XYZ file of C-alpha atoms in Angstrom:
362
model
C -146.387 1.034 -100.044
C -146.757 3.609 -102.814
C -145.137 6.794 -101.499
C -146.034 10.156 -103.048
C -142.990 12.440 -103.325
C -143.821 16.142 -103.138
C -140.284 17.486 -102.860
C -138.903 20.983 -102.643
C -137.771 22.486 -105.949
C -134.162 21.590 -106.730
C -133.160 25.225 -106.197
C -134.359 25.073 -102.569
C -132.935 21.659 -101.642
C -129.483 20.714 -100.468
C -127.480 19.718 -103.540
C -124.061 19.101 -101.965
C -122.940 16.995 -99.036
C -123.346 18.770 -95.688
C -119.857 19.634 -94.446
C -120.257 21.790 -91.335
C -117.224 23.696 -90.095
C -118.436 23.830 -86.482
C -120.081 21.264 -84.226
C -123.720 21.012 -85.302
C -124.847 19.910 -81.841
C -127.382 17.199 -81.149
C -130.980 17.453 -82.319
C -130.839 21.096 -83.380
C -131.020 20.877 -87.177
C -133.663 19.586 -89.604
C -133.392 18.254 -93.130
C -135.413 19.480 -96.124
C -138.261 16.979 -95.868
C -140.413 14.847 -93.592
C -142.532 11.734 -94.096
C -146.250 11.818 -93.302
C -149.025 9.227 -93.260
C -152.565 9.506 -91.895
C -154.945 7.132 -90.159
C -158.556 7.520 -91.283
C -161.528 5.168 -91.532
C -159.639 2.394 -89.767
C -156.528 2.311 -91.954
C -153.212 4.027 -92.574
C -153.236 5.938 -95.860
C -151.664 8.656 -98.017
C -147.938 8.007 -97.381
C -145.936 10.978 -98.624
C -142.615 12.803 -98.408
C -143.148 16.563 -98.218
C -141.124 19.681 -97.333
C -140.380 19.983 -93.616
C -142.718 22.520 -92.067
C -145.589 23.206 -89.665
C -148.608 20.929 -89.315
C -152.158 22.106 -89.721
C -153.786 20.735 -86.565
C -157.207 21.535 -85.116
C -157.167 23.307 -81.733
C -159.313 20.462 -80.409
C -156.951 17.718 -81.543
C -156.928 14.999 -78.900
C -153.102 14.921 -78.708
C -153.063 18.574 -77.593
C -155.480 17.987 -74.725
C -155.032 14.404 -73.591
C -151.473 13.618 -74.677
C -152.241 10.711 -76.996
C -148.841 10.685 -78.675
C -145.801 8.404 -78.797
C -142.380 8.728 -80.388
C -139.139 6.919 -81.111
C -135.465 7.816 -81.417
C -133.028 6.028 -83.724
C -129.833 6.738 -85.652
C -128.343 6.238 -89.099
C -124.629 6.421 -89.934
C -122.562 6.926 -93.051
C -119.988 4.157 -93.422
C -116.648 4.268 -95.184
C -118.274 3.090 -98.433
C -120.221 6.362 -98.557
C -123.576 4.659 -97.978
C -125.954 5.275 -95.064
C -126.983 2.490 -92.704
C -129.639 2.434 -89.993
C -128.954 0.784 -86.630
C -131.498 -1.737 -85.298
C -134.378 0.202 -86.819
C -136.576 -2.900 -86.634
C -136.381 -2.736 -82.832
C -137.538 0.887 -82.904
C -140.478 -0.021 -85.135
C -141.401 -2.845 -82.777
C -141.169 -0.576 -79.737
C -143.238 2.183 -81.361
C -146.096 -0.278 -81.741
C -145.645 -1.491 -78.175
C -145.860 2.117 -76.949
C -148.840 2.802 -79.209
C -150.746 -0.180 -77.851
C -150.349 1.063 -74.279
C -152.157 4.325 -75.094
C -154.628 2.941 -77.665
C -152.989 4.142 -80.884
C -153.420 1.759 -83.851
C -150.314 -0.168 -84.843
C -148.304 0.737 -87.928
C -146.900 -2.364 -89.655
C -143.181 -2.496 -88.917
C -142.295 -2.906 -92.589
C -144.165 0.322 -93.406
C -142.347 2.213 -90.646
C -138.971 1.027 -91.928
C -139.839 1.831 -95.551
C -140.952 5.327 -94.524
C -137.705 5.964 -92.647
C -135.543 4.653 -95.483
C -137.435 6.710 -98.081
C -136.916 9.913 -96.118
C -133.236 9.232 -95.450
C -132.703 8.505 -99.134
C -134.277 11.821 -100.174
C -132.223 13.810 -97.653
C -129.024 11.741 -97.598
C -126.924 14.798 -98.521
C -127.802 16.191 -95.087
C -125.603 13.632 -93.347
C -123.034 15.832 -91.549
C -119.472 14.996 -92.509
C -118.121 15.335 -88.996
C -116.471 13.031 -86.463
C -119.019 10.899 -84.566
C -121.941 12.364 -86.535
C -125.268 10.716 -87.326
C -128.698 11.326 -88.747
C -130.953 11.224 -85.704
C -134.320 9.740 -86.667
C -137.504 10.837 -84.897
C -140.685 8.895 -85.823
C -143.804 9.879 -83.892
C -147.583 9.447 -83.929
C -150.177 11.838 -82.548
C -153.964 11.936 -82.334
C -155.576 14.513 -84.629
C -159.326 14.040 -84.168
C -161.011 17.317 -83.142
C -162.963 16.163 -80.094
C -162.982 17.079 -76.401
C -164.437 13.912 -74.912
C -161.842 11.664 -73.266
C -161.510 8.565 -75.415
C -159.057 7.296 -78.047
C -158.916 9.271 -81.251
C -160.122 7.791 -84.524
C -157.656 9.857 -86.568
C -153.848 10.056 -86.326
C -150.784 11.347 -88.144
C -147.522 9.416 -88.349
C -144.486 11.584 -89.038
C -140.772 10.927 -89.460
C -138.256 13.751 -89.309
C -134.467 13.785 -89.366
C -131.912 15.797 -87.427
C -128.291 15.964 -88.648
C -126.416 15.656 -85.367
C -122.916 15.688 -83.999
C -121.718 13.843 -80.893
C -123.919 14.053 -77.827
C -120.858 14.893 -75.736
C -119.494 18.144 -77.159
C -116.416 17.967 -74.925
C -115.721 14.315 -75.604
C -116.473 11.135 -73.714
C -114.352 11.904 -70.678
C -116.553 13.430 -67.991
C -118.869 11.490 -65.679
C -122.204 12.964 -64.636
C -123.984 13.063 -61.273
C -127.487 11.684 -60.683
C -130.014 12.694 -58.030
C -131.568 9.785 -56.136
C -135.023 11.089 -55.299
C -137.743 9.767 -53.021
C -140.076 12.643 -54.010
C -140.329 12.056 -57.735
C -141.417 8.848 -59.427
C -141.357 8.213 -63.134
C -144.025 5.506 -63.290
C -146.102 3.031 -61.319
C -147.062 -0.516 -62.223
C -150.046 -0.686 -64.529
C -149.334 2.741 -66.055
C -147.515 3.995 -69.139
C -143.943 3.586 -67.898
C -143.003 0.961 -70.488
C -144.087 3.203 -73.377
C -142.298 6.067 -75.053
C -145.341 8.261 -74.523
C -144.936 12.016 -74.796
C -146.675 12.552 -71.454
C -144.010 10.552 -69.613
C -141.437 13.144 -70.626
C -143.648 16.081 -69.669
C -144.004 14.488 -66.234
C -140.214 14.299 -65.894
C -139.542 18.014 -66.408
C -140.076 19.119 -62.812
C -137.866 16.289 -61.558
C -135.208 17.374 -64.033
C -135.299 20.917 -62.665
C -134.931 19.544 -59.133
C -131.919 17.492 -60.228
C -130.255 20.614 -61.620
C -130.645 22.338 -58.246
C -128.482 19.568 -56.779
C -125.882 19.876 -59.534
C -127.104 16.621 -61.071
C -127.731 15.923 -64.743
C -130.844 13.779 -64.249
C -132.853 11.837 -61.670
C -132.279 8.167 -60.920
C -135.846 7.046 -60.332
C -136.821 4.476 -57.730
C -139.944 2.339 -57.646
C -143.041 3.727 -55.919
C -141.868 2.216 -52.607
C -138.412 3.818 -52.879
C -136.728 0.431 -52.572
C -135.591 -0.547 -56.077
C -133.599 1.260 -58.745
C -135.580 1.612 -61.945
C -134.177 3.966 -64.582
C -132.725 7.391 -65.219
C -134.857 10.186 -66.688
C -133.960 9.493 -70.324
C -131.879 6.328 -70.015
C -131.771 2.824 -68.617
C -129.356 2.420 -65.713
C -126.408 0.022 -65.432
C -123.490 -0.678 -63.137
C -120.289 -2.721 -63.347
C -119.043 -5.093 -60.645
C -115.373 -5.508 -59.788
C -115.342 -8.850 -61.657
C -116.334 -6.951 -64.820
C -119.961 -8.091 -64.918
C -122.452 -5.545 -66.273
C -125.776 -5.371 -64.416
C -128.940 -3.819 -65.902
C -132.162 -3.606 -63.854
C -134.796 -6.112 -64.963
C -137.324 -4.722 -67.418
C -140.781 -4.253 -65.900
C -143.926 -2.389 -66.908
C -142.466 0.720 -65.257
C -139.229 0.740 -67.276
C -138.825 1.656 -70.936
C -136.966 -1.174 -72.625
C -133.925 0.605 -74.045
C -132.700 -0.697 -77.395
C -129.186 0.229 -76.293
C -129.616 -1.940 -73.188
C -130.953 -4.799 -75.293
C -127.930 -4.459 -77.571
C -125.473 -4.576 -74.672
C -127.222 -7.688 -73.335
C -126.474 -9.344 -76.693
C -122.840 -8.227 -76.827
C -121.366 -9.993 -73.804
C -119.166 -12.235 -75.942
C -117.721 -9.307 -77.908
C -117.301 -7.285 -74.718
C -115.638 -10.248 -73.031
C -117.795 -10.152 -69.908
C -121.108 -11.289 -68.502
C -124.062 -8.974 -69.028
C -127.187 -9.791 -67.028
C -130.332 -8.296 -65.567
C -131.205 -8.251 -61.879
C -133.608 -6.571 -59.507
C -131.400 -3.844 -57.997
C -132.241 -2.854 -54.429
C -131.172 0.666 -53.538
C -129.644 -0.138 -50.128
C -127.466 -2.925 -51.529
C -126.506 -0.792 -54.528
C -125.203 1.991 -52.289
C -123.474 -0.463 -49.949
C -121.763 -2.141 -52.919
C -120.504 1.215 -54.196
C -119.106 2.063 -50.765
C -117.443 -1.348 -50.392
C -115.896 -1.217 -53.860
C -117.952 -4.125 -55.207
C -119.438 -1.719 -57.764
C -116.686 0.065 -59.654
C -118.535 1.872 -62.478
C -122.059 2.989 -63.330
C -123.966 4.830 -65.991
C -126.925 5.009 -68.328
C -127.795 3.528 -71.737
C -129.838 5.412 -74.332
C -130.004 6.208 -78.032
C -128.888 9.828 -77.894
C -125.786 9.528 -75.724
C -125.317 5.754 -76.189
C -123.532 5.536 -72.822
C -123.556 8.175 -70.080
C -120.921 7.515 -67.397
C -122.044 8.269 -63.840
C -119.370 9.329 -61.353
C -121.520 10.069 -58.323
C -125.013 10.082 -56.833
C -126.496 12.730 -54.574
C -129.438 12.234 -52.211
C -132.000 14.869 -51.313
C -130.242 15.374 -47.947
C -127.084 16.303 -49.950
C -125.260 13.078 -49.120
C -122.949 12.183 -52.013
C -121.800 8.688 -52.950
C -118.916 8.463 -55.435
C -118.481 5.489 -57.773
C -114.847 4.352 -57.897
C -112.677 7.446 -58.356
C -115.555 9.414 -59.872
C -114.162 9.271 -63.388
C -115.120 7.376 -66.556
C -114.064 3.757 -66.073
C -112.369 1.453 -68.539
C -115.350 -0.914 -68.804
C -117.675 1.985 -69.607
C -115.258 3.251 -72.244
C -115.123 -0.184 -73.823
C -118.920 -0.527 -73.926
C -119.171 2.849 -75.662
C -116.394 2.062 -78.128
C -117.709 -1.363 -79.120
C -121.278 -0.206 -79.713
C -120.336 2.951 -81.618
C -117.807 1.051 -83.746
C -120.558 -1.395 -84.742
C -122.866 1.517 -85.572
C -120.223 3.150 -87.771
C -119.392 -0.122 -89.523
C -115.825 -0.309 -88.210
C -116.397 -3.696 -86.590
C -118.948 -6.369 -87.401
C -121.940 -6.721 -85.125
C -124.609 -9.405 -85.038
C -126.416 -10.103 -88.315
C -129.093 -7.586 -89.224
C -128.127 -4.859 -86.781
C -127.045 -2.414 -89.502
C -129.145 -2.110 -92.666
C -128.281 -0.325 -95.905
C -130.546 2.558 -96.924
C -130.997 1.823 -100.609
C -130.889 4.579 -103.200
C -134.291 4.972 -104.859
C -134.779 8.586 -105.978
């Protein structure tokens, strides 16, 4: 791919390594540039790195009216050698295409996605925040741009990658468990829909449920299937729990669950973690009974942003509260978080190909 670089003048770009003196937060900042590529006449074309800024989009763009848009979330880390490495970016590229297919967006070859991400990171590598547990959060997304009001797939799209220099997701440290609302009113997805895609509309549909969770003092909703029998996933995470024998259980992936790359990674790390990691269909009644009996000792969520979110309790819509273990962050959960983040930061070796060097090219 021949990328056109239309960069900011040197006087307007970052010229020294970003060394923030306060926590930069998660997802708040932007780097100097973004990557863009368009889909026209049946092909992806005009790959370019340009200054970060607003898009020029027609008011009738299909994405604005019918939600034809998908996105991804990934991370890159600076290792002790001073170089930047992406984490499992090939899995994000694969999942973007899987999401795109579900809502009729043309695929972007995975190699092109990865080259685009690496090119942008290389240009803005000085934006990596020199701060404990920091990362460059990577947000690739695709949206329909054709100016048309009839309901059918667009014939024009824009692919964009932007970067957010980010600190740790947990500003107070990884030591406080959250509460989840178990709701029978709200459902994230139904079979045959878009639940397995990272479609923008899925997140819009979750906002009202998120507000309801906050009214119960919960961080997010733990969604059930449409029959309110099985545990599916949390609003922005896959769910997991830990049995008293140390086994880690993740609900089976279905067409109503987004296949978390963090979950997939944990499934591959059983040997390093020293325990069995498996997927099962998780029935709500048994799940609650196993918490109350002490068979389940820890629980939480897996996702890119937080990596691991410990769950200390669940609240039902009748205000009944069920506490997992002693309600605090458990030792198994801490170990999962430590192992995965140490692999990401290059402190311990993970499976081959999980971390990839971002080569210097400009």
